[in-house]
Amino acid sequence: MPVGIDDLAMYIPKLYVDSKDFAKARGIDPQKLESGIGVRKMAIVDTNQDPACMASNACLKLMEKNNLHPKDIGRMYVATESALDESKAMNSFVIGMLEQVYGDGSFEHAGGIECKFACVSGSYALYDNANWIRAEENNGKAAIVIVSDIAKYDIGSAGEYTQGAGALAMLIKDNPRLLEFDQKVTSTIIKNEYDFYRPFGKETPLVNGNYSNLLYLIQVKKAFDSYKEKAKTTGLIKWDENNESITDKIDYFIVHLPYRKMGEKALAYLLRHEWRHLPRWQYIIKEVGMDEPIPKDPRGTIESILLDKEFMKLDEQFRRAFMKTSSYQDVFNRKMASSLEASSIIGNLYTASMYVGFRSMLEFEYKKGIELENKRIGFGSYGSGSSAMVFSGVIKSGYKEIVKSMNLEEEIGNRTKVSMEQYEQLRESEINPDYYITKPRREFILVKIGGNTSDKAGLREYEYIH
Ligand code: COA
């Protein structure tokens, strides 16, 4: 049974920090942020917003735009790493908010959970819900998967310029208009790691930035190797292994985007591994102008690579030159660039970042006049801690109906630039929630969090503002 993404809707908070202001305040060259990281604007939440109300806003948009009623929905999953409670799942908050609009008990028949595995959990949620439909457990109903996060790092840390906030809701059903998932090829990899984690009670993560970058590349590549094997044995994708790479047969690459530049690097890493045994490598090496360095330890584990300082230095040099070659640039421009547009004006969205990348690709490729029907999309999802999932899907004939009206700037809406002083006050929760910066309109907001001493400690109250 064909199952996949039928439609999607996004909610981005209306405040942002400009990367030039940020660079000035932190004494960083603005060019480092714009081209080294790839960020121009970072979305941040107002005093009256949290990941649950962003998730509800994205979900309400999706439901309204598709004239959906709660009775059409059998499951709602929220994937996040910005959990509000150690026990109560974020989708229960979302149900509560949506029932303010659709009526008390209107979602009672449905089910769902909050999913956690850093930035990859949304992909697991999609996979589980697609299989729920394939197994015909859904009684004719669709599923909604929402990815919602606030990427927040310590003030003054290297992670601070890779922040962002937002949510995306996806409608999962049979015979989807937008994207049908390929079956029997989804591949995962998992390992106990401490590249990025947020212990109980801590608002910001502990990050080993460069380690997490390298681990991301290694883990996604391992999952990709397994995907490749499955694509070959199932016959999903056919290619001449002596002269071609499976990457030649995948039309778009959508990957996890903690920041724009990471997408560019992930593509370079994948193409190097997939191309180095092919005839084309000879002329690529000529254009690069140096041989590809080989690590001293042939096992190529993350530990051995990091210890091999000489290799690391040469490899960075090679990677930069490879990314300038016409072969890389050609694939990058045709198969990835459009998916990175949204990231540079929103920032990191953790679980939502890859899916907003997908949304971005659809809009900007469509605007170029490219026919997308039957194009195969390869997804490389990564979550620290760590797990990667690689899967693929094919764009369906109904996509135009959805994509033709996409307009990123319009969907984000009018935004207010905050000063660095306001940003720091918001970050430290120094502004009273009653004094929000942007006036809410047609959206859910957080109005109250119960006090510490009462029996209502931690209880969150939300309201829909018309
Ligand atoms: N002009 C242009 N580019 C510049 C520059 C300048 N003046 N100064 C530095 N840069 C470039 C660097 O060359 C580098 O580019 P490269 O990757 O192509 O080599 C890039 O800016 C980043 O600079 P670098 O100094 O290497 O890293 P950093 O200390 O700023 O840290 C992260 C970057 C991503 C590690 C950090 O932001 C972080 O920890 N983020 C959170 C964790 C994360 O997102 N992990 C991803 C995996 S999930």
Short mmCIF file of C-alpha atoms and ligand atoms in Angstrom, two decimals:
data_model
loop_
_atom_site.label_atom_id
_atom_site.label_comp_id
_atom_site.label_asym_id
_atom_site.label_seq_id
_atom_site.Cartn_x
_atom_site.Cartn_y
_atom_site.Cartn_z
CA MET A 1 0.00 0.00 0.00
CA PRO A 2 1.46 3.42 -0.92
CA VAL A 3 1.90 5.45 2.27
CA GLY A 4 3.68 8.73 2.85
CA ILE A 5 3.43 12.47 3.46
CA ASP A 6 0.22 13.97 2.10
CA ASP A 7 0.80 17.55 3.22
CA LEU A 8 2.77 19.60 5.73
CA ALA A 9 2.50 22.91 7.60
CA MET A 10 5.06 24.93 9.47
CA TYR A 11 5.03 27.36 12.38
CA ILE A 12 8.02 29.64 13.01
CA PRO A 13 7.98 32.14 15.91
CA LYS A 14 7.84 35.79 14.91
CA LEU A 15 11.04 36.98 16.58
CA TYR A 16 14.54 36.66 15.22
CA VAL A 17 18.11 37.68 15.91
CA ASP A 18 20.10 39.00 12.96
CA SER A 19 23.45 37.26 12.53
CA LYS A 20 25.24 40.61 11.97
CA ASP A 21 24.03 41.91 15.38
CA PHE A 22 24.99 38.60 16.92
CA ALA A 23 28.47 38.63 15.39
CA LYS A 24 29.08 42.20 16.57
CA ALA A 25 27.98 41.44 20.14
CA ARG A 26 30.15 38.30 20.36
CA GLY A 27 33.17 39.75 18.54
CA ILE A 28 32.91 37.31 15.62
CA ASP A 29 33.50 38.10 11.95
CA PRO A 30 29.97 38.30 10.43
CA GLN A 31 31.31 36.41 7.39
CA LYS A 32 31.99 33.41 9.62
CA LEU A 33 28.29 33.21 10.47
CA GLU A 34 26.98 33.96 6.99
CA SER A 35 29.30 31.72 5.00
CA GLY A 36 31.20 29.56 7.54
CA ILE A 37 28.03 28.43 9.36
CA GLY A 38 25.38 29.62 6.89
CA VAL A 39 23.06 31.55 9.19
CA ARG A 40 21.52 34.97 8.52
CA LYS A 41 18.57 34.95 10.93
CA MET A 42 17.86 32.80 13.99
CA ALA A 43 14.21 32.38 15.01
CA ILE A 44 13.56 32.68 18.75
CA VAL A 45 10.45 32.24 20.86
CA ASP A 46 8.56 35.06 22.58
CA THR A 47 7.80 35.07 26.32
CA ASN A 48 4.46 33.33 25.74
CA GLN A 49 5.66 30.45 23.57
CA ASP A 50 7.00 26.96 24.12
CA PRO A 51 7.51 23.88 21.92
CA ALA A 52 3.99 22.59 22.67
CA CYS A 53 2.22 25.73 21.44
CA MET A 54 4.46 25.85 18.34
CA ALA A 55 3.51 22.20 17.68
CA SER A 56 -0.19 23.02 18.12
CA ASN A 57 0.06 26.02 15.80
CA ALA A 58 1.67 23.91 13.06
CA CYS A 59 -0.92 21.15 13.56
CA LEU A 60 -3.90 23.52 13.49
CA LYS A 61 -2.59 25.05 10.26
CA LEU A 62 -2.28 21.58 8.72
CA MET A 63 -5.78 20.59 9.81
CA GLU A 64 -7.42 23.84 8.66
CA LYS A 65 -5.71 23.82 5.31
CA ASN A 66 -6.90 20.25 4.65
CA ASN A 67 -10.37 20.66 6.20
CA LEU A 68 -9.54 17.87 8.61
CA HIS A 69 -11.64 17.07 11.65
CA PRO A 70 -10.24 15.18 14.68
CA LYS A 71 -12.33 12.15 13.60
CA ASP A 72 -10.06 11.89 10.50
CA ILE A 73 -6.98 11.48 12.71
CA GLY A 74 -6.15 8.21 14.49
CA ARG A 75 -2.73 9.04 15.86
CA MET A 76 -0.75 12.11 16.77
CA TYR A 77 2.95 11.85 17.59
CA VAL A 78 5.15 14.73 18.69
CA ALA A 79 8.89 14.29 18.23
CA THR A 80 10.99 16.71 20.26
CA GLU A 81 14.11 17.09 22.33
CA SER A 82 12.67 20.12 24.14
CA ALA A 83 10.42 18.08 26.48
CA LEU A 84 8.32 20.08 28.97
CA ASP A 85 7.71 17.28 31.43
CA GLU A 86 9.48 14.08 32.52
CA SER A 87 6.23 12.12 32.29
CA LYS A 88 3.43 13.94 30.52
CA ALA A 89 3.85 13.69 26.75
CA MET A 90 3.93 16.79 24.58
CA ASN A 91 1.18 15.47 22.31
CA SER A 92 -1.22 15.54 25.29
CA PHE A 93 -0.63 19.30 25.62
CA VAL A 94 -1.24 19.61 21.88
CA ILE A 95 -4.49 17.62 22.07
CA GLY A 96 -5.62 19.91 24.92
CA MET A 97 -4.96 23.00 22.82
CA LEU A 98 -6.62 21.63 19.68
CA GLU A 99 -9.69 20.61 21.68
CA GLN A 100 -10.16 24.30 22.55
CA VAL A 101 -10.88 24.72 18.84
CA TYR A 102 -12.51 21.39 17.92
CA GLY A 103 -14.36 20.71 21.16
CA ASP A 104 -13.71 18.78 24.39
CA GLY A 105 -13.06 15.08 23.79
CA SER A 106 -12.88 15.48 20.00
CA PHE A 107 -9.54 13.61 19.88
CA GLU A 108 -10.46 11.01 22.50
CA HIS A 109 -10.54 8.12 20.02
CA ALA A 110 -6.94 8.82 18.89
CA GLY A 111 -3.57 7.79 20.33
CA GLY A 112 0.08 8.74 20.22
CA ILE A 113 3.22 9.44 22.17
CA GLU A 114 6.07 11.92 22.49
CA CYS A 115 9.22 10.55 20.86
CA LYS A 116 12.77 11.32 21.92
CA PHE A 117 16.11 10.62 20.26
CA ALA A 118 17.69 14.05 19.74
CA CYS A 119 17.12 15.24 16.16
CA VAL A 120 16.28 11.82 14.62
CA SER A 121 13.10 10.94 16.53
CA GLY A 122 10.75 12.56 13.99
CA SER A 123 12.02 10.09 11.39
CA TYR A 124 11.29 7.15 13.70
CA ALA A 125 7.82 8.64 14.31
CA LEU A 126 7.15 8.82 10.57
CA TYR A 127 8.35 5.25 10.07
CA ASP A 128 6.18 3.88 12.88
CA ASN A 129 3.10 5.71 11.72
CA ALA A 130 3.60 4.72 8.07
CA ASN A 131 3.76 1.08 9.22
CA TRP A 132 0.65 1.54 11.37
CA ILE A 133 -1.19 2.51 8.18
CA ARG A 134 0.44 -0.25 6.09
CA ALA A 135 -0.63 -2.78 8.73
CA GLU A 136 -4.18 -1.49 8.31
CA GLU A 137 -4.48 -0.82 12.02
CA ASN A 138 -5.66 2.69 11.22
CA ASN A 139 -9.35 2.06 10.52
CA GLY A 140 -9.24 4.46 7.57
CA LYS A 141 -7.72 7.27 9.63
CA ALA A 142 -4.60 9.32 9.00
CA ALA A 143 -1.72 10.06 11.37
CA ILE A 144 -0.14 13.40 12.19
CA VAL A 145 3.55 13.59 13.08
CA ILE A 146 4.72 16.91 14.53
CA VAL A 147 8.36 17.85 14.96
CA SER A 148 8.88 20.81 17.29
CA ASP A 149 11.94 22.19 19.02
CA ILE A 150 13.78 25.14 20.49
CA ALA A 151 17.52 24.88 19.81
CA LYS A 152 19.11 26.69 22.74
CA TYR A 153 22.82 26.71 23.66
CA ASP A 154 24.82 28.40 26.41
CA ILE A 155 25.36 32.12 25.93
CA GLY A 156 28.86 32.72 24.59
CA SER A 157 29.32 29.10 23.44
CA ALA A 158 30.15 28.04 19.86
CA GLY A 159 26.69 26.47 19.65
CA GLU A 160 24.98 29.81 20.33
CA TYR A 161 25.10 30.83 16.68
CA THR A 162 23.37 27.59 15.65
CA GLN A 163 20.11 28.26 17.53
CA GLY A 164 16.56 28.45 16.15
CA ALA A 165 12.96 27.51 16.93
CA GLY A 166 9.95 26.15 15.10
CA ALA A 167 7.60 23.27 14.37
CA LEU A 168 6.35 21.33 11.36
CA ALA A 169 3.32 19.05 11.18
CA MET A 170 3.03 16.26 8.60
CA LEU A 171 -0.10 14.44 7.50
CA ILE A 172 0.66 10.73 6.97
CA LYS A 173 -1.80 8.67 4.96
CA ASP A 174 -2.29 6.12 2.22
CA ASN A 175 -2.14 7.29 -1.39
CA PRO A 176 -0.40 10.54 -0.37
CA ARG A 177 -0.38 13.53 -2.71
CA LEU A 178 3.17 14.62 -1.87
CA LEU A 179 5.67 11.84 -1.13
CA GLU A 180 5.38 8.07 -1.03
CA PHE A 181 7.91 6.30 1.22
CA ASP A 182 9.99 3.56 -0.43
CA GLN A 183 9.41 0.23 1.31
CA LYS A 184 11.90 -2.26 2.78
CA VAL A 185 14.93 0.04 2.43
CA THR A 186 14.78 2.22 5.57
CA SER A 187 18.05 1.71 7.46
CA THR A 188 19.16 2.67 10.93
CA ILE A 189 22.29 2.61 13.03
CA ILE A 190 22.62 3.14 16.78
CA LYS A 191 25.48 3.54 19.27
CA ASN A 192 25.83 4.82 22.83
CA GLU A 193 27.58 8.22 22.45
CA TYR A 194 27.94 11.49 24.34
CA ASP A 195 28.38 13.90 21.44
CA PHE A 196 25.45 16.08 22.58
CA TYR A 197 23.20 15.52 25.59
CA ARG A 198 21.08 17.47 28.07
CA PRO A 199 20.99 15.97 31.57
CA PHE A 200 17.79 16.31 33.66
CA GLY A 201 17.11 19.86 34.79
CA LYS A 202 19.57 21.48 32.41
CA GLU A 203 18.12 23.92 29.88
CA THR A 204 21.04 23.82 27.47
CA PRO A 205 22.93 20.82 26.13
CA LEU A 206 26.49 19.73 26.76
CA VAL A 207 28.02 19.60 23.31
CA ASN A 208 31.23 18.33 21.85
CA GLY A 209 30.64 20.28 18.62
CA ASN A 210 33.34 19.00 16.29
CA TYR A 211 32.97 15.44 17.58
CA SER A 212 29.21 15.63 16.91
CA ASN A 213 29.86 16.90 13.37
CA LEU A 214 32.16 13.97 12.58
CA LEU A 215 29.92 11.43 14.28
CA TYR A 216 26.95 12.71 12.27
CA LEU A 217 28.88 12.09 9.02
CA ILE A 218 30.08 8.63 10.04
CA GLN A 219 26.72 7.43 11.35
CA VAL A 220 24.69 8.68 8.38
CA LYS A 221 27.19 7.08 6.02
CA LYS A 222 26.89 3.74 7.85
CA ALA A 223 23.10 3.90 7.63
CA PHE A 224 23.46 4.86 3.97
CA ASP A 225 25.65 1.77 3.32
CA SER A 226 22.89 -0.40 4.72
CA TYR A 227 20.27 1.51 2.68
CA LYS A 228 22.37 0.95 -0.43
CA GLU A 229 22.55 -2.79 0.20
CA LYS A 230 18.77 -2.95 0.67
CA ALA A 231 18.09 -0.81 -2.42
CA LYS A 232 20.25 -3.22 -4.42
CA THR A 233 18.83 -6.48 -3.09
CA THR A 234 15.20 -5.34 -3.33
CA GLY A 235 15.87 -3.98 -6.85
CA LEU A 236 14.44 -0.59 -5.85
CA ILE A 237 17.38 1.18 -7.46
CA LYS A 238 19.52 -0.24 -10.28
CA TRP A 239 22.93 1.09 -11.24
CA ASP A 240 26.09 -0.07 -13.02
CA GLU A 241 28.50 -0.45 -10.10
CA ASN A 242 31.59 -0.16 -12.31
CA ASN A 243 30.71 3.22 -13.71
CA GLU A 244 27.92 4.64 -11.62
CA SER A 245 27.05 5.39 -8.03
CA ILE A 246 23.68 4.94 -6.36
CA THR A 247 23.91 8.70 -5.68
CA ASP A 248 23.50 9.25 -9.46
CA LYS A 249 20.05 7.66 -9.17
CA ILE A 250 18.82 9.71 -6.23
CA ASP A 251 17.40 13.04 -7.39
CA TYR A 252 17.58 15.03 -4.13
CA PHE A 253 19.44 14.72 -0.84
CA ILE A 254 17.69 16.06 2.24
CA VAL A 255 19.75 15.79 5.42
CA HIS A 256 19.68 16.86 9.04
CA LEU A 257 20.57 20.58 9.17
CA PRO A 258 21.87 21.83 12.51
CA TYR A 259 23.13 24.67 10.30
CA ARG A 260 23.27 25.19 6.54
CA LYS A 261 26.96 24.43 6.11
CA MET A 262 26.55 21.02 7.73
CA GLY A 263 24.30 19.97 4.84
CA GLU A 264 26.99 20.95 2.34
CA LYS A 265 29.59 18.98 4.31
CA ALA A 266 27.35 15.91 4.63
CA LEU A 267 26.88 15.82 0.86
CA ALA A 268 30.63 16.12 0.29
CA TYR A 269 31.32 13.25 2.72
CA LEU A 270 28.74 11.01 1.05
CA LEU A 271 29.88 11.74 -2.51
CA ARG A 272 33.56 11.17 -1.67
CA HIS A 273 32.74 7.74 -0.27
CA GLU A 274 30.48 6.83 -3.14
CA TRP A 275 32.71 8.12 -5.95
CA ARG A 276 36.25 7.20 -4.96
CA HIS A 277 36.13 3.77 -6.65
CA LEU A 278 34.68 5.05 -9.91
CA PRO A 279 36.47 6.12 -13.11
CA ARG A 280 35.30 9.73 -12.57
CA TRP A 281 37.53 9.96 -9.45
CA GLN A 282 40.65 10.40 -11.63
CA TYR A 283 39.55 13.71 -13.10
CA ILE A 284 38.06 14.85 -9.77
CA ILE A 285 41.46 14.28 -8.10
CA LYS A 286 43.09 16.32 -10.87
CA GLU A 287 40.70 19.19 -10.16
CA VAL A 288 41.22 18.88 -6.39
CA GLY A 289 44.99 19.06 -6.92
CA MET A 290 46.00 16.60 -4.17
CA ASP A 291 45.59 12.90 -3.41
CA GLU A 292 42.86 11.92 -1.01
CA PRO A 293 44.51 11.39 2.41
CA ILE A 294 44.27 7.94 3.99
CA PRO A 295 43.97 7.54 7.81
CA LYS A 296 46.82 5.62 9.50
CA ASP A 297 44.36 3.26 11.18
CA PRO A 298 42.38 1.46 8.44
CA ARG A 299 39.45 0.78 10.85
CA GLY A 300 38.40 4.43 10.43
CA THR A 301 36.61 4.61 13.78
CA ILE A 302 35.79 8.06 15.14
CA GLU A 303 38.36 7.59 17.93
CA SER A 304 41.18 6.58 15.56
CA ILE A 305 40.36 9.38 13.11
CA LEU A 306 40.38 12.04 15.83
CA LEU A 307 43.75 10.82 17.14
CA ASP A 308 45.26 11.04 13.65
CA LYS A 309 45.90 14.80 13.67
CA GLU A 310 47.91 14.79 10.45
CA PHE A 311 45.12 12.97 8.60
CA MET A 312 42.50 15.33 10.04
CA LYS A 313 44.40 18.37 8.79
CA LEU A 314 44.96 16.98 5.28
CA ASP A 315 41.41 15.66 5.11
CA GLU A 316 39.97 19.12 5.87
CA GLN A 317 42.19 20.55 3.13
CA PHE A 318 40.98 17.87 0.72
CA ARG A 319 37.32 18.35 1.72
CA ARG A 320 37.46 22.10 1.08
CA ALA A 321 39.08 21.60 -2.36
CA PHE A 322 36.62 18.80 -3.22
CA MET A 323 33.69 21.09 -2.41
CA LYS A 324 35.00 23.55 -5.02
CA THR A 325 35.17 20.96 -7.84
CA SER A 326 32.71 21.23 -10.72
CA SER A 327 31.50 17.65 -10.00
CA TYR A 328 30.56 18.45 -6.39
CA GLN A 329 29.14 21.87 -7.28
CA ASP A 330 26.98 20.37 -10.00
CA VAL A 331 25.40 17.81 -7.65
CA PHE A 332 25.12 20.34 -4.84
CA ASN A 333 23.29 22.87 -7.01
CA ARG A 334 20.94 20.34 -8.59
CA LYS A 335 20.24 18.07 -5.63
CA MET A 336 20.71 19.96 -2.37
CA ALA A 337 20.95 23.77 -2.53
CA SER A 338 17.19 24.44 -2.46
CA SER A 339 16.74 22.42 0.73
CA LEU A 340 19.15 24.74 2.58
CA GLU A 341 17.35 28.03 1.92
CA ALA A 342 15.03 27.88 4.94
CA SER A 343 17.80 26.90 7.36
CA SER A 344 19.74 30.13 6.78
CA ILE A 345 16.77 32.34 7.75
CA ILE A 346 15.40 30.20 10.60
CA GLY A 347 18.36 28.42 12.19
CA ASN A 348 18.53 25.02 13.85
CA LEU A 349 15.22 23.29 14.52
CA TYR A 350 16.60 19.98 15.85
CA THR A 351 13.87 17.39 15.00
CA ALA A 352 12.22 19.76 12.51
CA SER A 353 15.35 20.84 10.65
CA MET A 354 15.44 18.05 8.05
CA TYR A 355 11.72 18.29 7.36
CA VAL A 356 11.80 22.07 6.96
CA GLY A 357 14.67 21.33 4.53
CA PHE A 358 12.32 19.06 2.59
CA ARG A 359 9.67 21.80 2.60
CA SER A 360 12.30 24.29 1.39
CA MET A 361 13.44 22.01 -1.44
CA LEU A 362 9.88 21.55 -2.72
CA GLU A 363 9.20 25.28 -2.89
CA PHE A 364 12.46 26.42 -4.44
CA GLU A 365 12.74 23.60 -6.99
CA TYR A 366 9.13 24.19 -8.04
CA LYS A 367 9.89 27.90 -8.45
CA LYS A 368 12.76 26.98 -10.80
CA GLY A 369 10.13 25.29 -12.98
CA ILE A 370 11.50 21.78 -12.38
CA GLU A 371 9.08 18.86 -12.78
CA LEU A 372 9.25 16.94 -9.51
CA GLU A 373 6.87 14.06 -10.13
CA ASN A 374 8.59 10.66 -9.76
CA LYS A 375 11.77 12.25 -8.40
CA ARG A 376 13.41 10.16 -5.69
CA ILE A 377 14.37 11.92 -2.46
CA GLY A 378 17.02 10.42 -0.15
CA PHE A 379 16.77 11.46 3.51
CA GLY A 380 19.71 11.35 5.94
CA SER A 381 18.46 11.87 9.48
CA TYR A 382 20.80 12.09 12.49
CA GLY A 383 20.24 12.32 16.22
CA SER A 384 23.06 12.71 18.73
CA GLY A 385 23.47 10.10 21.36
CA SER A 386 23.44 8.59 18.66
CA SER A 387 21.33 7.14 15.85
CA ALA A 388 20.98 7.75 12.13
CA MET A 389 18.16 6.79 9.79
CA VAL A 390 18.38 6.77 6.00
CA PHE A 391 15.23 6.32 3.95
CA SER A 392 13.78 7.50 0.66
CA GLY A 393 10.56 8.36 -1.08
CA VAL A 394 9.18 9.40 -4.44
CA ILE A 395 7.29 12.60 -5.25
CA LYS A 396 3.72 11.86 -6.31
CA SER A 397 1.53 13.35 -9.02
CA GLY A 398 -0.57 15.39 -6.56
CA TYR A 399 2.41 17.41 -5.32
CA LYS A 400 1.67 20.54 -7.40
CA GLU A 401 -1.62 21.07 -5.61
CA ILE A 402 0.38 21.54 -2.39
CA VAL A 403 3.64 23.05 -3.58
CA LYS A 404 2.26 25.72 -5.96
CA SER A 405 1.07 27.91 -3.08
CA MET A 406 4.21 27.52 -0.94
CA ASN A 407 5.87 30.78 0.00
CA LEU A 408 8.42 30.57 2.79
CA GLU A 409 8.46 34.27 3.71
CA GLU A 410 4.65 34.40 3.69
CA GLU A 411 4.30 31.21 5.73
CA ILE A 412 6.75 32.49 8.35
CA GLY A 413 4.86 35.81 8.38
CA ASN A 414 6.01 39.28 9.42
CA ARG A 415 8.87 38.99 11.86
CA THR A 416 10.32 41.35 14.43
CA LYS A 417 14.07 41.70 14.79
CA VAL A 418 15.07 41.77 18.46
CA SER A 419 18.12 43.60 19.77
CA MET A 420 20.87 41.60 21.45
CA GLU A 421 19.73 43.07 24.77
CA GLN A 422 16.16 41.83 24.22
CA TYR A 423 17.50 38.48 23.05
CA GLU A 424 19.49 38.02 26.25
CA GLN A 425 16.55 39.08 28.40
CA LEU A 426 14.31 36.58 26.60
CA ARG A 427 16.95 33.89 26.98
CA GLU A 428 17.23 34.44 30.71
CA SER A 429 13.43 34.69 31.11
CA GLU A 430 13.86 38.20 32.50
CA ILE A 431 10.74 39.49 30.74
CA ASN A 432 7.38 38.81 32.38
CA PRO A 433 5.34 36.43 30.16
CA ASP A 434 2.52 38.99 30.20
CA TYR A 435 4.80 41.37 28.28
CA TYR A 436 5.27 39.54 25.03
CA ILE A 437 7.03 41.34 22.18
CA THR A 438 4.76 40.41 19.26
CA LYS A 439 1.00 40.52 19.54
CA PRO A 440 -0.34 36.98 19.02
CA ARG A 441 -2.97 36.48 16.32
CA ARG A 442 -4.83 33.30 15.36
CA GLU A 443 -2.48 31.14 17.41
CA PHE A 444 -2.03 29.29 20.68
CA ILE A 445 0.01 30.92 23.41
CA LEU A 446 1.19 29.87 26.83
CA VAL A 447 -0.66 31.94 29.45
CA LYS A 448 0.39 30.43 32.76
CA ILE A 449 2.68 27.87 34.39
CA GLY A 450 1.51 26.69 37.83
CA GLY A 451 3.58 27.72 40.87
CA ASN A 452 6.03 25.47 42.74
CA THR A 453 4.12 25.11 45.98
CA SER A 454 0.57 24.48 44.88
CA ASP A 455 -0.85 21.15 43.75
CA LYS A 456 -0.77 22.67 40.27
CA ALA A 457 3.04 22.86 40.09
CA GLY A 458 4.21 22.83 36.49
CA LEU A 459 0.69 22.82 35.11
CA ARG A 460 0.66 24.68 31.80
CA GLU A 461 -2.30 26.66 30.58
CA TYR A 462 -2.69 27.65 26.96
CA GLU A 463 -5.16 29.81 25.12
CA TYR A 464 -6.15 30.26 21.50
CA ILE A 465 -6.01 33.93 20.53
CA HIS A 466 -8.40 34.82 17.70
N1 COA B 1 34.85 33.88 7.33
C1 COA B 1 34.29 32.81 6.73
N2 COA B 1 34.29 31.56 7.30
C2 COA B 1 34.88 31.45 8.51
C3 COA B 1 35.48 32.52 9.17
C4 COA B 1 35.45 33.79 8.53
N3 COA B 1 35.99 34.87 9.10
N4 COA B 1 35.97 32.07 10.35
C5 COA B 1 35.69 30.73 10.42
N5 COA B 1 35.01 30.37 9.30
C6 COA B 1 34.50 29.04 8.98
C7 COA B 1 35.46 27.92 9.33
O1 COA B 1 36.47 27.79 8.36
C8 COA B 1 34.51 26.75 9.37
O2 COA B 1 34.21 26.37 8.04
P1 COA B 1 34.56 24.89 7.52
O3 COA B 1 33.70 23.98 8.34
O4 COA B 1 34.23 24.88 6.09
O5 COA B 1 35.99 24.67 7.81
C9 COA B 1 33.23 27.34 9.96
O6 COA B 1 33.36 28.76 9.79
C10 COA B 1 32.98 26.98 11.42
O7 COA B 1 34.07 27.45 12.18
P2 COA B 1 34.85 26.55 13.24
O8 COA B 1 35.81 27.46 13.93
O9 COA B 1 35.38 25.33 12.57
O10 COA B 1 33.77 26.00 14.22
P3 COA B 1 33.13 26.65 15.53
O11 COA B 1 34.08 26.60 16.66
O12 COA B 1 32.54 27.96 15.19
O13 COA B 1 31.98 25.61 15.86
C11 COA B 1 30.12 24.16 15.54
C12 COA B 1 31.02 25.22 14.89
C13 COA B 1 29.08 23.73 14.54
C14 COA B 1 30.96 22.96 15.97
C15 COA B 1 29.42 24.80 16.78
O14 COA B 1 28.61 25.85 16.35
C16 COA B 1 28.59 23.82 17.59
O15 COA B 1 29.09 23.21 18.50
N6 COA B 1 27.28 23.70 17.28
C17 COA B 1 26.38 22.83 18.01
C18 COA B 1 26.53 21.36 17.71
C19 COA B 1 26.10 20.98 16.35
O16 COA B 1 25.39 21.69 15.67
N7 COA B 1 26.53 19.80 15.91
C20 COA B 1 26.21 19.29 14.59
C21 COA B 1 25.97 17.81 14.53
S1 COA B 1 24.40 17.34 15.12
#
